[in-house]
């Protein structure tokens, strides 16, 4: 692993701080966790693709490659396709991508992206959304860089700090059933 637990947690907390201002501290997790899952899914998909190319080279086809991926990423929904785009209405494009990913992986990802109002620029101005994305953009969450245990610990770390910021104890926050299901089905 090339990233330390402390560095991962620090980067995630910096990403959460990009929301300060227009987003209430208690709502940070509404935006942070979907971003974390989407970035992890995208980085892992790319890593799996590279594994398939290394194993099969020019003989690789869609059917073979499908066996390498734990999640289906419909065309145009990868982090790099959406988050790095400079087109306007980023929030609406993120919502569309997350919806497509959830639909393509309904059994594994139903409800995992929550109900954030990505396209509501009053609740989350595009400048803050772009800052949030920039904070995540430098992280590579593929299995060579970050273990599943590290991601789980980072998730718990964020829960603790979101709870404290909301004036609660971490035990008062809970892990949604969809996240537990993701954890069990994907090894995260």
XYZ file of N, CA, C and O in Angstrom:
752
model
N 0.842 -1.168 0.000
C 0.000 0.000 0.000
C 0.896 1.243 0.000
O 1.863 1.293 0.730
N 0.549 2.210 -0.800
C 1.393 3.388 -0.908
C 0.842 4.593 -0.160
O 1.451 5.645 -0.181
N -0.279 4.445 0.483
C -0.856 5.554 1.232
C -1.065 5.096 2.669
O -1.465 3.962 2.914
N -0.769 5.953 3.619
C -0.952 5.587 5.023
C -2.388 5.868 5.455
O -3.094 6.683 4.838
N -2.807 5.223 6.518
C -4.146 5.440 7.063
C -4.320 6.906 7.457
O -5.336 7.525 7.150
N -3.311 7.448 8.088
C -3.371 8.843 8.523
C -3.511 9.787 7.329
O -4.293 10.733 7.369
N -2.758 9.526 6.269
C -2.833 10.378 5.080
C -4.216 10.273 4.436
O -4.802 11.295 4.044
N -4.751 9.061 4.331
C -6.082 8.865 3.760
C -7.125 9.632 4.568
O -7.937 10.371 4.009
N -7.095 9.479 5.874
C -8.069 10.164 6.725
C -7.928 11.676 6.632
O -8.925 12.397 6.571
N -6.698 12.145 6.600
C -6.458 13.580 6.477
C -7.019 14.123 5.162
O -7.657 15.184 5.135
N -6.798 13.395 4.076
C -7.310 13.821 2.763
C -8.837 13.806 2.747
O -9.462 14.696 2.168
N -9.437 12.804 3.360
C -10.899 12.740 3.387
C -11.475 13.868 4.244
O -12.505 14.451 3.894
N -10.820 14.178 5.342
C -11.303 15.274 6.174
C -11.153 16.607 5.438
O -12.028 17.469 5.516
N -10.084 16.768 4.682
C -9.922 17.974 3.858
C -11.040 18.068 2.821
O -11.554 19.153 2.553
N -11.405 16.933 2.249
C -12.511 16.916 1.288
C -13.801 17.354 1.961
O -14.563 18.157 1.414
N -14.037 16.861 3.155
C -15.250 17.247 3.885
C -15.256 18.747 4.155
O -16.303 19.403 4.064
N -14.101 19.303 4.447
C -14.018 20.736 4.719
C -14.337 21.587 3.504
O -14.668 22.764 3.640
N -14.263 21.012 2.315
C -14.650 21.743 1.102
C -16.138 22.078 1.115
O -16.585 22.958 0.391
N -16.885 21.382 1.956
C -18.334 21.603 2.048
C -18.694 22.705 3.041
O -19.849 23.149 3.077
N -17.736 23.122 3.853
C -18.024 24.136 4.880
C -18.603 25.391 4.238
O -18.163 25.829 3.196
N -19.574 25.924 4.896
C -20.237 27.129 4.395
C -21.666 26.818 4.024
O -22.556 26.931 4.861
N -21.882 26.389 2.792
C -23.267 26.174 2.375
C -23.901 24.897 2.922
O -25.115 24.796 2.990
N -23.088 23.937 3.334
C -23.620 22.653 3.785
C -23.470 22.554 5.303
O -22.376 22.768 5.834
N -24.547 22.222 5.978
C -24.508 22.036 7.425
C -23.610 20.846 7.744
O -23.617 19.841 7.032
N -22.854 20.971 8.830
C -21.925 19.914 9.212
C -22.624 18.563 9.309
O -22.074 17.536 8.907
N -23.827 18.558 9.821
C -24.578 17.309 9.961
C -24.892 16.663 8.615
O -25.180 15.468 8.546
N -24.826 17.455 7.526
C -25.121 16.926 6.187
C -23.866 16.564 5.387
O -23.974 16.134 4.244
N -22.686 16.729 5.987
C -21.450 16.405 5.267
C -21.480 14.975 4.737
O -21.090 14.713 3.609
N -21.935 14.036 5.562
C -21.884 12.638 5.137
C -22.825 12.356 3.965
O -22.594 11.429 3.203
N -23.850 13.186 3.801
C -24.769 13.032 2.672
C -24.024 13.163 1.346
O -24.381 12.519 0.362
N -22.980 13.987 1.336
C -22.190 14.215 0.132
C -20.885 13.419 0.120
O -20.445 12.960 -0.930
N -20.270 13.289 1.280
C -18.963 12.637 1.348
C -19.016 11.148 1.015
O -18.176 10.664 0.256
N -19.942 10.433 1.600
C -19.950 8.988 1.393
C -20.261 8.592 -0.044
O -19.582 7.721 -0.595
N -21.226 9.221 -0.705
C -21.408 8.889 -2.127
C -20.158 9.175 -2.956
O -19.801 8.400 -3.841
N -19.469 10.291 -2.661
C -18.232 10.608 -3.382
C -17.179 9.538 -3.125
O -16.495 9.089 -4.054
N -17.037 9.148 -1.873
C -16.062 8.128 -1.505
C -16.360 6.823 -2.234
O -15.464 6.208 -2.823
N -17.612 6.393 -2.223
C -17.987 5.136 -2.895
C -17.783 5.237 -4.402
O -17.253 4.318 -5.027
N -18.187 6.343 -4.999
C -18.053 6.521 -6.448
C -16.582 6.521 -6.859
O -16.192 5.871 -7.833
N -15.756 7.239 -6.103
C -14.322 7.284 -6.415
C -13.710 5.900 -6.250
O -12.931 5.450 -7.099
N -14.059 5.196 -5.190
C -13.541 3.849 -4.959
C -13.971 2.902 -6.072
O -13.150 2.152 -6.613
N -15.248 2.952 -6.439
C -15.756 2.085 -7.512
C -15.028 2.392 -8.827
O -14.604 1.483 -9.540
N -14.857 3.665 -9.144
C -14.192 4.054 -10.393
C -12.724 3.647 -10.405
O -12.233 3.090 -11.392
N -12.019 3.929 -9.318
C -10.598 3.574 -9.259
C -10.403 2.066 -9.292
O -9.470 1.558 -9.929
N -11.282 1.342 -8.629
C -11.202 -0.117 -8.636
C -11.522 -0.660 -10.020
O -10.866 -1.582 -10.499
N -12.500 -0.077 -10.693
C -12.848 -0.506 -12.051
C -11.644 -0.317 -12.977
O -11.308 -1.203 -13.771
N -10.978 0.817 -12.873
C -9.801 1.076 -13.704
C -8.703 0.066 -13.395
O -8.066 -0.476 -14.313
N -8.467 -0.216 -12.125
C -7.470 -1.196 -11.713
C -7.809 -2.575 -12.277
O -6.927 -3.269 -12.797
N -9.085 -2.955 -12.198
C -9.515 -4.251 -12.740
C -9.348 -4.294 -14.261
O -8.942 -5.317 -14.819
N -9.642 -3.178 -14.912
C -9.452 -3.096 -16.368
C -7.985 -3.311 -16.723
O -7.649 -4.056 -17.654
N -7.103 -2.656 -15.989
C -5.669 -2.802 -16.248
C -5.215 -4.246 -16.030
O -4.357 -4.750 -16.766
N -5.799 -4.915 -15.036
C -5.487 -6.331 -14.794
C -5.923 -7.177 -15.986
O -5.197 -8.064 -16.433
N -7.110 -6.904 -16.502
C -7.634 -7.661 -17.643
C -6.757 -7.448 -18.880
O -6.444 -8.403 -19.600
N -6.357 -6.207 -19.112
C -5.489 -5.903 -20.258
C -4.146 -6.616 -20.093
O -3.616 -7.196 -21.057
N -3.595 -6.610 -18.879
C -2.318 -7.285 -18.639
C -2.425 -8.788 -18.878
O -1.504 -9.407 -19.407
N -3.566 -9.361 -18.522
C -3.751 -10.804 -18.673
C -4.068 -11.223 -20.108
O -3.653 -12.295 -20.537
N -4.813 -10.398 -20.842
C -5.302 -10.818 -22.154
C -4.801 -9.978 -23.328
O -4.928 -10.399 -24.481
N -4.283 -8.801 -23.060
C -3.772 -7.965 -24.140
C -4.794 -7.752 -25.239
O -5.962 -7.433 -24.980
N -4.381 -7.949 -26.484
C -5.253 -7.721 -27.642
C -6.411 -8.707 -27.720
O -7.386 -8.453 -28.424
N -6.325 -9.819 -27.023
C -7.400 -10.827 -27.044
C -8.549 -10.467 -26.103
O -9.578 -11.138 -26.100
N -8.382 -9.396 -25.339
C -9.425 -8.990 -24.397
C -10.668 -8.530 -25.132
O -10.602 -7.752 -26.074
N -11.822 -9.032 -24.710
C -13.100 -8.569 -25.253
C -14.021 -8.239 -24.079
O -13.682 -8.491 -22.913
N -15.180 -7.682 -24.371
C -16.110 -7.243 -23.332
C -16.548 -8.393 -22.430
O -16.690 -8.219 -21.218
N -16.771 -9.547 -23.007
C -17.230 -10.702 -22.219
C -16.167 -11.143 -21.212
O -16.474 -11.398 -20.048
N -14.932 -11.225 -21.657
C -13.841 -11.604 -20.752
C -13.664 -10.534 -19.677
O -13.546 -10.833 -18.493
N -13.654 -9.282 -20.111
C -13.414 -8.199 -19.151
C -14.499 -8.123 -18.092
O -14.219 -7.807 -16.934
N -15.720 -8.421 -18.444
C -16.823 -8.373 -17.478
C -16.533 -9.243 -16.254
O -16.941 -8.918 -15.134
N -15.813 -10.337 -16.461
C -15.476 -11.225 -15.347
C -14.481 -10.594 -14.371
O -14.364 -11.045 -13.237
N -13.782 -9.573 -14.786
C -12.802 -8.906 -13.931
C -13.435 -7.858 -13.015
O -12.827 -7.460 -12.027
N -14.622 -7.398 -13.367
C -15.214 -6.267 -12.649
C -16.258 -6.700 -11.634
O -17.160 -7.461 -11.946
N -16.135 -6.141 -10.436
C -17.150 -6.405 -9.413
C -18.355 -5.484 -9.575
O -19.402 -5.760 -9.037
N -18.174 -4.372 -10.319
C -19.270 -3.444 -10.592
C -19.278 -3.095 -12.069
O -18.235 -3.010 -12.700
N -20.464 -2.857 -12.590
C -20.620 -2.404 -13.967
C -20.658 -0.882 -13.952
O -21.424 -0.288 -13.196
N -19.806 -0.269 -14.750
C -19.825 1.183 -14.900
C -20.308 1.495 -16.311
O -19.553 1.351 -17.274
N -21.571 1.919 -16.433
C -22.066 2.277 -17.765
C -21.205 3.379 -18.378
O -20.599 4.194 -17.663
N -21.164 3.399 -19.679
C -20.360 4.390 -20.390
C -20.710 5.802 -19.906
O -21.869 6.162 -19.744
N -19.669 6.581 -19.664
C -19.846 7.971 -19.252
C -20.104 8.174 -17.773
O -20.389 9.297 -17.348
N -19.976 7.118 -16.940
C -20.254 7.262 -15.505
C -19.010 7.154 -14.633
O -19.098 7.348 -13.422
N -17.885 6.860 -15.226
C -16.634 6.759 -14.466
C -16.295 8.144 -13.901
O -16.598 9.164 -14.506
N -15.666 8.151 -12.747
C -15.232 9.398 -12.103
C -14.546 10.326 -13.103
O -14.855 11.516 -13.176
N -13.609 9.785 -13.875
C -12.842 10.609 -14.813
C -13.717 11.226 -15.896
O -13.406 12.308 -16.396
N -14.786 10.570 -16.271
C -15.681 11.084 -17.312
C -16.533 12.248 -16.826
O -16.860 13.145 -17.589
N -16.910 12.215 -15.569
C -17.861 13.195 -15.041
C -17.171 14.234 -14.162
O -17.275 15.432 -14.407
N -16.483 13.781 -13.151
C -15.925 14.689 -12.145
C -14.865 15.619 -12.717
O -14.731 16.757 -12.269
N -14.137 15.170 -13.708
C -13.062 15.993 -14.270
C -13.524 16.864 -15.431
O -12.742 17.629 -15.982
N -14.779 16.768 -15.785
C -15.321 17.562 -16.873
C -15.450 19.020 -16.449
O -15.708 19.322 -15.286
N -15.283 19.910 -17.384
C -15.427 21.341 -17.097
C -16.775 21.883 -17.565
O -17.005 23.092 -17.509
N -17.647 20.999 -18.019
C -18.968 21.431 -18.461
C -19.780 21.949 -17.277
O -19.575 21.528 -16.138
N -20.728 22.853 -17.516
C -21.566 23.362 -16.421
C -22.543 22.294 -15.928
O -22.673 21.229 -16.524
N -23.230 22.612 -14.847
C -24.225 21.732 -14.229
C -23.621 20.413 -13.782
O -24.174 19.344 -13.993
N -22.483 20.522 -13.128
C -21.766 19.351 -12.649
C -22.637 18.503 -11.723
O -22.651 17.275 -11.835
N -23.355 19.134 -10.830
C -24.191 18.388 -9.881
C -25.213 17.508 -10.576
O -25.407 16.349 -10.213
N -25.868 18.043 -11.582
C -26.862 17.269 -12.334
C -26.198 16.111 -13.064
O -26.758 15.002 -13.135
N -25.004 16.318 -13.579
C -24.289 15.246 -14.284
C -23.830 14.162 -13.306
O -23.853 12.982 -13.620
N -23.438 14.575 -12.098
C -23.076 13.597 -11.072
C -24.301 12.768 -10.705
O -24.217 11.534 -10.614
N -25.427 13.429 -10.492
C -26.653 12.706 -10.140
C -27.005 11.669 -11.206
O -27.339 10.527 -10.890
N -26.912 12.072 -12.457
C -27.225 11.169 -13.562
C -26.271 9.964 -13.575
O -26.694 8.830 -13.746
N -24.982 10.222 -13.369
C -23.990 9.137 -13.354
C -24.241 8.177 -12.193
O -24.245 6.953 -12.375
N -24.482 8.730 -11.007
C -24.718 7.873 -9.841
C -25.993 7.050 -10.012
O -26.030 5.873 -9.635
N -27.016 7.655 -10.579
C -28.262 6.920 -10.845
C -28.022 5.765 -11.809
O -28.511 4.653 -11.603
N -27.255 6.026 -12.875
C -26.963 4.968 -13.856
C -26.146 3.838 -13.229
O -26.386 2.664 -13.501
N -25.168 4.193 -12.406
C -24.348 3.173 -11.752
C -25.218 2.335 -10.820
O -25.120 1.101 -10.813
N -26.059 2.992 -10.041
C -26.934 2.268 -9.118
C -27.886 1.349 -9.875
O -28.121 0.211 -9.453
N -28.430 1.811 -10.989
C -29.337 0.979 -11.788
C -28.608 -0.200 -12.404
O -29.141 -1.311 -12.445
N -27.397 0.017 -12.875
C -26.635 -1.061 -13.506
C -26.173 -2.110 -12.494
O -25.845 -3.232 -12.871
N -26.164 -1.740 -11.233
C -25.718 -2.633 -10.158
C -26.765 -2.696 -9.062
O -26.447 -2.649 -7.873
N -28.021 -2.798 -9.472
C -29.139 -2.671 -8.542
C -29.036 -3.611 -7.343
O -29.338 -3.217 -6.215
N -28.579 -4.807 -7.557
C -28.504 -5.765 -6.461
C -27.431 -5.388 -5.441
O -27.626 -5.549 -4.240
N -26.328 -4.857 -5.902
C -25.212 -4.528 -5.015
C -25.249 -3.098 -4.473
O -24.765 -2.837 -3.382
N -25.781 -2.165 -5.266
C -25.633 -0.751 -4.917
C -26.943 -0.011 -4.659
O -26.927 1.216 -4.544
N -28.045 -0.714 -4.548
C -29.329 -0.043 -4.310
C -29.244 0.829 -3.061
O -28.911 0.354 -1.981
N -29.469 2.112 -3.228
C -29.491 3.041 -2.103
C -28.136 3.494 -1.594
O -28.060 4.334 -0.711
N -27.049 2.981 -2.140
C -25.717 3.279 -1.610
C -25.336 4.747 -1.803
O -24.580 5.306 -1.015
N -25.867 5.388 -2.827
C -25.494 6.777 -3.102
C -26.392 7.778 -2.397
O -26.220 8.990 -2.558
N -27.325 7.294 -1.598
C -28.146 8.179 -0.784
C -29.061 9.077 -1.582
O -29.416 8.785 -2.716
N -29.405 10.200 -0.963
C -30.387 11.101 -1.562
C -29.891 12.548 -1.623
O -30.662 13.489 -1.502
N -28.602 12.717 -1.808
C -28.043 14.072 -1.900
C -28.656 14.817 -3.086
O -28.940 14.230 -4.121
N -28.844 16.112 -2.894
C -29.398 16.969 -3.949
C -28.227 17.547 -4.755
O -27.900 18.727 -4.650
N -27.592 16.704 -5.556
C -26.393 17.101 -6.288
C -26.632 18.280 -7.222
O -25.741 19.106 -7.402
N -27.792 18.370 -7.807
C -28.069 19.437 -8.762
C -28.595 20.717 -8.142
O -28.787 21.710 -8.836
N -28.825 20.741 -6.839
C -29.354 21.911 -6.151
C -28.193 22.868 -5.835
O -27.498 22.716 -4.836
N -28.021 23.866 -6.673
C -26.891 24.786 -6.536
C -27.037 25.726 -5.348
O -26.054 26.326 -4.911
N -28.237 25.865 -4.814
C -28.399 26.688 -3.612
C -27.896 25.933 -2.391
O -27.306 26.515 -1.497
N -28.149 24.646 -2.370
C -27.703 23.827 -1.242
C -26.220 23.494 -1.347
O -25.511 23.446 -0.351
N -25.744 23.236 -2.563
C -24.342 22.928 -2.794
C -23.891 23.665 -4.055
O -24.026 23.159 -5.165
N -23.397 24.902 -3.872
C -22.939 25.669 -5.038
C -21.868 24.906 -5.821
O -21.070 24.169 -5.247
N -21.861 25.113 -7.119
C -20.943 24.365 -7.980
C -19.482 24.572 -7.575
O -18.682 23.647 -7.653
N -19.130 25.749 -7.102
C -17.749 25.999 -6.661
C -17.365 25.055 -5.518
O -16.270 24.485 -5.506
N -18.255 24.861 -4.565
C -17.976 23.955 -3.442
C -17.940 22.505 -3.920
O -17.127 21.712 -3.441
N -18.821 22.172 -4.854
C -18.830 20.825 -5.410
C -17.512 20.553 -6.135
O -16.911 19.485 -5.981
N -17.048 21.504 -6.905
C -15.764 21.332 -7.607
C -14.603 21.213 -6.607
O -13.657 20.453 -6.825
N -14.662 21.964 -5.511
C -13.628 21.843 -4.474
C -13.667 20.464 -3.826
O -12.612 19.876 -3.542
N -14.854 19.946 -3.602
C -14.999 18.599 -3.047
C -14.373 17.577 -3.998
O -13.593 16.714 -3.586
N -14.683 17.692 -5.258
C -14.142 16.776 -6.262
C -12.627 16.902 -6.347
O -11.913 15.900 -6.410
N -12.123 18.115 -6.321
C -10.667 18.322 -6.369
C -9.979 17.638 -5.200
O -8.883 17.083 -5.352
N -10.605 17.671 -4.044
C -10.033 17.014 -2.869
C -9.948 15.503 -3.054
O -8.989 14.874 -2.626
N -10.951 14.927 -3.691
C -10.952 13.483 -3.942
C -10.079 13.120 -5.135
O -9.559 12.006 -5.207
N -9.941 14.034 -6.066
C -9.276 13.736 -7.331
C -7.843 13.251 -7.151
O -7.381 12.400 -7.898
N -7.141 13.768 -6.187
C -5.760 13.357 -5.976
C -5.602 12.017 -5.287
O -4.492 11.508 -5.175
N -6.685 11.454 -4.796
C -6.635 10.153 -4.132
C -6.815 9.036 -5.148
O -7.696 9.116 -5.994
N -6.026 8.003 -5.037
C -6.235 6.811 -5.839
C -6.677 5.722 -4.876
O -5.908 5.316 -4.003
N -7.907 5.274 -5.009
C -8.487 4.326 -4.060
C -8.516 2.903 -4.597
O -9.350 2.110 -4.180
N -7.601 2.579 -5.500
C -7.586 1.213 -6.024
C -6.937 0.266 -5.017
O -6.281 0.706 -4.074
N -7.111 -1.044 -5.193
C -6.596 -2.018 -4.227
C -5.075 -2.015 -4.038
O -4.601 -2.460 -2.992
N -4.312 -1.538 -4.999
C -2.866 -1.444 -4.811
C -2.481 -0.292 -3.890
O -1.419 -0.315 -3.280
N -3.323 0.713 -3.822
C -3.017 1.904 -3.031
C -3.643 1.872 -1.637
O -3.046 2.350 -0.681
N -4.863 1.359 -1.544
C -5.628 1.411 -0.300
C -6.312 0.065 -0.087
O -7.064 -0.393 -0.951
N -6.060 -0.538 1.050
C -6.696 -1.827 1.344
C -8.153 -1.620 1.756
O -8.561 -0.525 2.141
N -8.921 -2.699 1.702
C -10.318 -2.642 2.134
C -10.410 -2.272 3.613
O -11.307 -1.533 4.017
N -9.476 -2.776 4.416
C -9.467 -2.434 5.836
C -9.247 -0.942 6.043
O -9.877 -0.322 6.900
N -8.346 -0.360 5.257
C -8.086 1.073 5.373
C -9.329 1.876 5.020
O -9.650 2.861 5.685
N -10.029 1.472 3.968
C -11.252 2.184 3.582
C -12.310 2.079 4.670
O -12.993 3.055 4.981
N -12.442 0.902 5.245
C -13.400 0.716 6.332
C -13.057 1.588 7.528
O -13.936 2.211 8.135
N -11.768 1.654 7.871
C -11.339 2.494 8.985
C -11.553 3.972 8.673
O -11.934 4.752 9.554
N -11.327 4.351 7.432
C -11.554 5.745 7.034
C -13.045 6.092 7.126
O -13.410 7.188 7.551
N -13.896 5.159 6.730
C -15.345 5.350 6.843
C -15.710 5.577 8.309
O -16.457 6.507 8.640
N -15.182 4.742 9.203
C -15.458 4.888 10.637
C -14.918 6.209 11.175
O -15.557 6.860 11.998
N -13.755 6.615 10.705
C -13.155 7.884 11.091
C -14.090 9.038 10.725
O -14.357 9.924 11.540
N -14.583 9.018 9.497
C -15.493 10.082 9.064
C -16.777 10.063 9.878
O -17.278 11.123 10.273
N -17.322 8.883 10.128
C -18.538 8.797 10.954
C -18.320 9.462 12.305
O -19.171 10.217 12.785
N -17.178 9.185 12.917
C -16.865 9.754 14.229
C -16.849 11.278 14.170
O -17.469 11.954 14.978
N -16.160 11.833 13.175
C -16.043 13.284 13.100
C -17.344 13.952 12.663
O -17.658 15.046 13.121
N -18.102 13.299 11.823
C -19.399 13.864 11.454
C -20.320 13.870 12.659
O -21.074 14.819 12.875
N -20.261 12.816 13.449
C -21.091 12.746 14.659
C -20.689 13.840 15.638
O -21.551 14.537 16.196
N -19.395 13.991 15.874
C -18.921 15.022 16.793
C -19.335 16.408 16.328
O -19.749 17.244 17.128
N -19.240 16.662 15.029
C -19.618 17.957 14.477
C -21.103 18.234 14.602
O -21.529 19.379 14.661
N -21.884 17.162 14.669
C -23.332 17.304 14.814
C -23.738 17.277 16.280
O -24.925 17.279 16.590
N -22.745 17.229 17.177
C -23.038 17.210 18.599
C -23.557 15.866 19.089
O -24.291 15.806 20.072
N -23.177 14.806 18.428
C -23.603 13.470 18.812
C -22.380 12.616 19.066
O -21.252 13.018 18.812
N -22.628 11.424 19.560
C -21.564 10.440 19.704
C -21.603 9.551 18.480
O -22.655 9.353 17.874
N -20.453 8.997 18.119
C -20.383 8.151 16.920
C -21.369 7.002 16.992
O -21.920 6.580 15.980
N -21.627 6.497 18.186
C -22.578 5.395 18.351
C -24.001 5.779 17.991
O -24.841 4.914 17.749
N -24.295 7.094 17.965
C -25.628 7.542 17.594
C -25.808 7.562 16.087
O -26.922 7.632 15.596
N -24.692 7.544 15.351
C -24.745 7.416 13.904
C -24.777 5.928 13.602
O -24.339 5.121 14.399
N -25.256 5.578 12.482
C -25.305 4.165 12.136
C -24.845 3.990 10.701
O -24.836 4.919 9.914
N -24.459 2.783 10.401
C -24.073 2.449 9.041
C -25.310 1.956 8.322
O -25.910 0.971 8.733
N -25.714 2.642 7.264
C -26.900 2.227 6.529
C -26.774 0.789 6.018
O -25.683 0.327 5.706
N -27.879 0.104 5.970
C -27.912 -1.287 5.523
C -27.242 -1.449 4.161
O -26.577 -2.428 3.897
N -27.398 -0.469 3.270
C -26.806 -0.556 1.937
C -25.280 -0.610 2.006
O -24.638 -1.281 1.218
N -24.698 0.122 2.960
C -23.253 0.119 3.109
C -22.790 -1.227 3.653
O -21.799 -1.784 3.202
N -23.519 -1.764 4.610
C -23.186 -3.086 5.135
C -23.262 -4.113 4.011
O -22.383 -4.960 3.872
N -24.287 -4.014 3.179
C -24.432 -4.934 2.060
C -23.278 -4.774 1.085
O -22.735 -5.762 0.587
N -22.880 -3.543 0.802
C -21.733 -3.299 -0.075
C -20.487 -3.915 0.528
O -19.711 -4.573 -0.143
N -20.314 -3.731 1.823
C -19.173 -4.271 2.517
C -19.098 -5.788 2.355
O -18.070 -6.339 2.034
N -20.182 -6.455 2.563
C -20.197 -7.902 2.493
C -20.067 -8.423 1.069
O -19.436 -9.446 0.833
N -20.640 -7.737 0.111
C -20.648 -8.246 -1.260
C -19.371 -7.941 -2.027
O -19.053 -8.597 -2.987
N -18.601 -6.947 -1.593
C -17.459 -6.532 -2.390
C -16.128 -6.715 -1.688
O -15.098 -6.452 -2.261
N -16.165 -7.128 -0.460
C -14.917 -7.280 0.259
C -14.422 -5.992 0.883
O -13.334 -5.921 1.400
N -15.229 -4.931 0.846
C -14.807 -3.677 1.450
C -15.214 -3.604 2.854
O -15.860 -3.959 3.577
